Amino acid sequence: MTDADRPRITLVAAVALIDPDGRVLLAERPAGKHLAGTWEFPGGKVNPGETPEGALIRELQEELGIDVDAACLAPFTFASHDYETFHLLMPLYLCRKWKGIVTPREGQRLKWVRPAQFGDYPMPPADKPLVTMLRDLLGGDSPVSDREILEALNRDYIGSVQGCDVRRFDEILAAEFYCSNPDGSIVDREAFLEQIARPVTIKNLAARDVNIRLLGDVAIIHARTTFTLPDGSEGRGRYTDIWARQGGGWLAVAAHVTRC
């Protein structure tokens, strides 16, 4: 076989981000890209002179706005797949710890998915063999504490505000949910979802100094926020969310938001 006959090998690094509730983040490939509409693990091409870990650290910051330390990237398995014009070699890492709020910085759709639900999301051919191994690893979901679940839900809440994710809020808000806004208005669940659907004008929303208080079947979360205003200046705020255990899970029943 001559060099001209050899398939071009493309090295891509991918990561399974796993939240405390045992869910894995999938990202939808946007229109106009190869295999558009399929769902994949976050990651990207490894540049010349770059390690797979370095590529993931860069890609996760660029695509999702989170910071990951190389020590938190655990090599798990790899995919080797022939596409029509190239051969893909893709190491898959596991990551359970990162800094920041997962945010779709490139307009891609994101979804936290339980291993048992992977089949509901069409995936690129190279990713499919990895699913079975992830199911084997995560399928016997080890129990997680209420605090870990609430930490994940708090991250979801903040990320969904920044990402205008009405679908996720529809999953985590109780029917009796109410929210008091910084302007002094108070809205019910339906009006809040309408509010979330509107484009946000702030960027880089992050929760700081999160304090979770568990009081039986009720939890209260206090935190401060930082964000970037449209004029580029830094904004600050605080919020208090109230969660209640309903139907075997935690749902948000109230929120109070202020700007400092």
Phi, psi and omega in degrees: 000127178280165178301327181293333182275344184287140179291143176289125182267125178249124180262120180234134177258138180227160182219141171263103175281122186244122181272171183298342178270008178079014179268154183244139181277129173242146179238137180273132177289127186286165178301142179095347179260159175304133180062038179303142178091350176271162183250137186221169173281141180301153179153199180177181183295145175269120182285158177305133180080003183254142175277159176302320179296317179297321178297318180294317179302316179294311184296319182293326176289316182290318187272325189238352178072026179242153179253130181233135176273143181303328180293342180267002178258110183257119177301132184243303180198188178211161176244142175227112190219137177272117168262176188298321187247358180200165175250125183265128171244118189226102171288139178248128179253161172250142178215126179245357184222127177207169179246138179104177180255128178297119184224133180285089186285343182248020177078006181283151174279140180237152178208130172274122190235135174283146183308324181292345182257005180305325183295344179280355185237115178298133184236156176300151181306324182291331183279333188302316180297337181286336184298317181300318180292324177292321177298318179298323181287317188254351187301321178273059187320114177288145182302139175244152184285160176301322180297317179296320179297316180292325175299317179293319179295323177296318177297318178299316183300309181295316179297326181285330173296311181295323183267005180053042186272084181297322182299316180293319178297324178299333180278330191249359179262135175288159180300329183266018183298138172225149178226132172261128186268164179301334180276003178094353179282159176232134185232149176273185185302312183298315180292327178295318179296322176296321179295318181294328183292341180283146179301138179272152181256350179264161179228165173057037179295129181218145177264138181232153174050049182290128180237113181255123178247120180263124181232072183070241181267015177233142176228141178240128180245122175250142177196161171253160181234151169233150181197167179255125180281164181305331180275003178093352179280165182271134175250157179222154179198183175218157174214154172230119178248142177245128181242147178228144177282118181223131177059032178087000179223179180258131177232145178282130180250339180201153177214143177229122186239133176230157173248138181263000000 
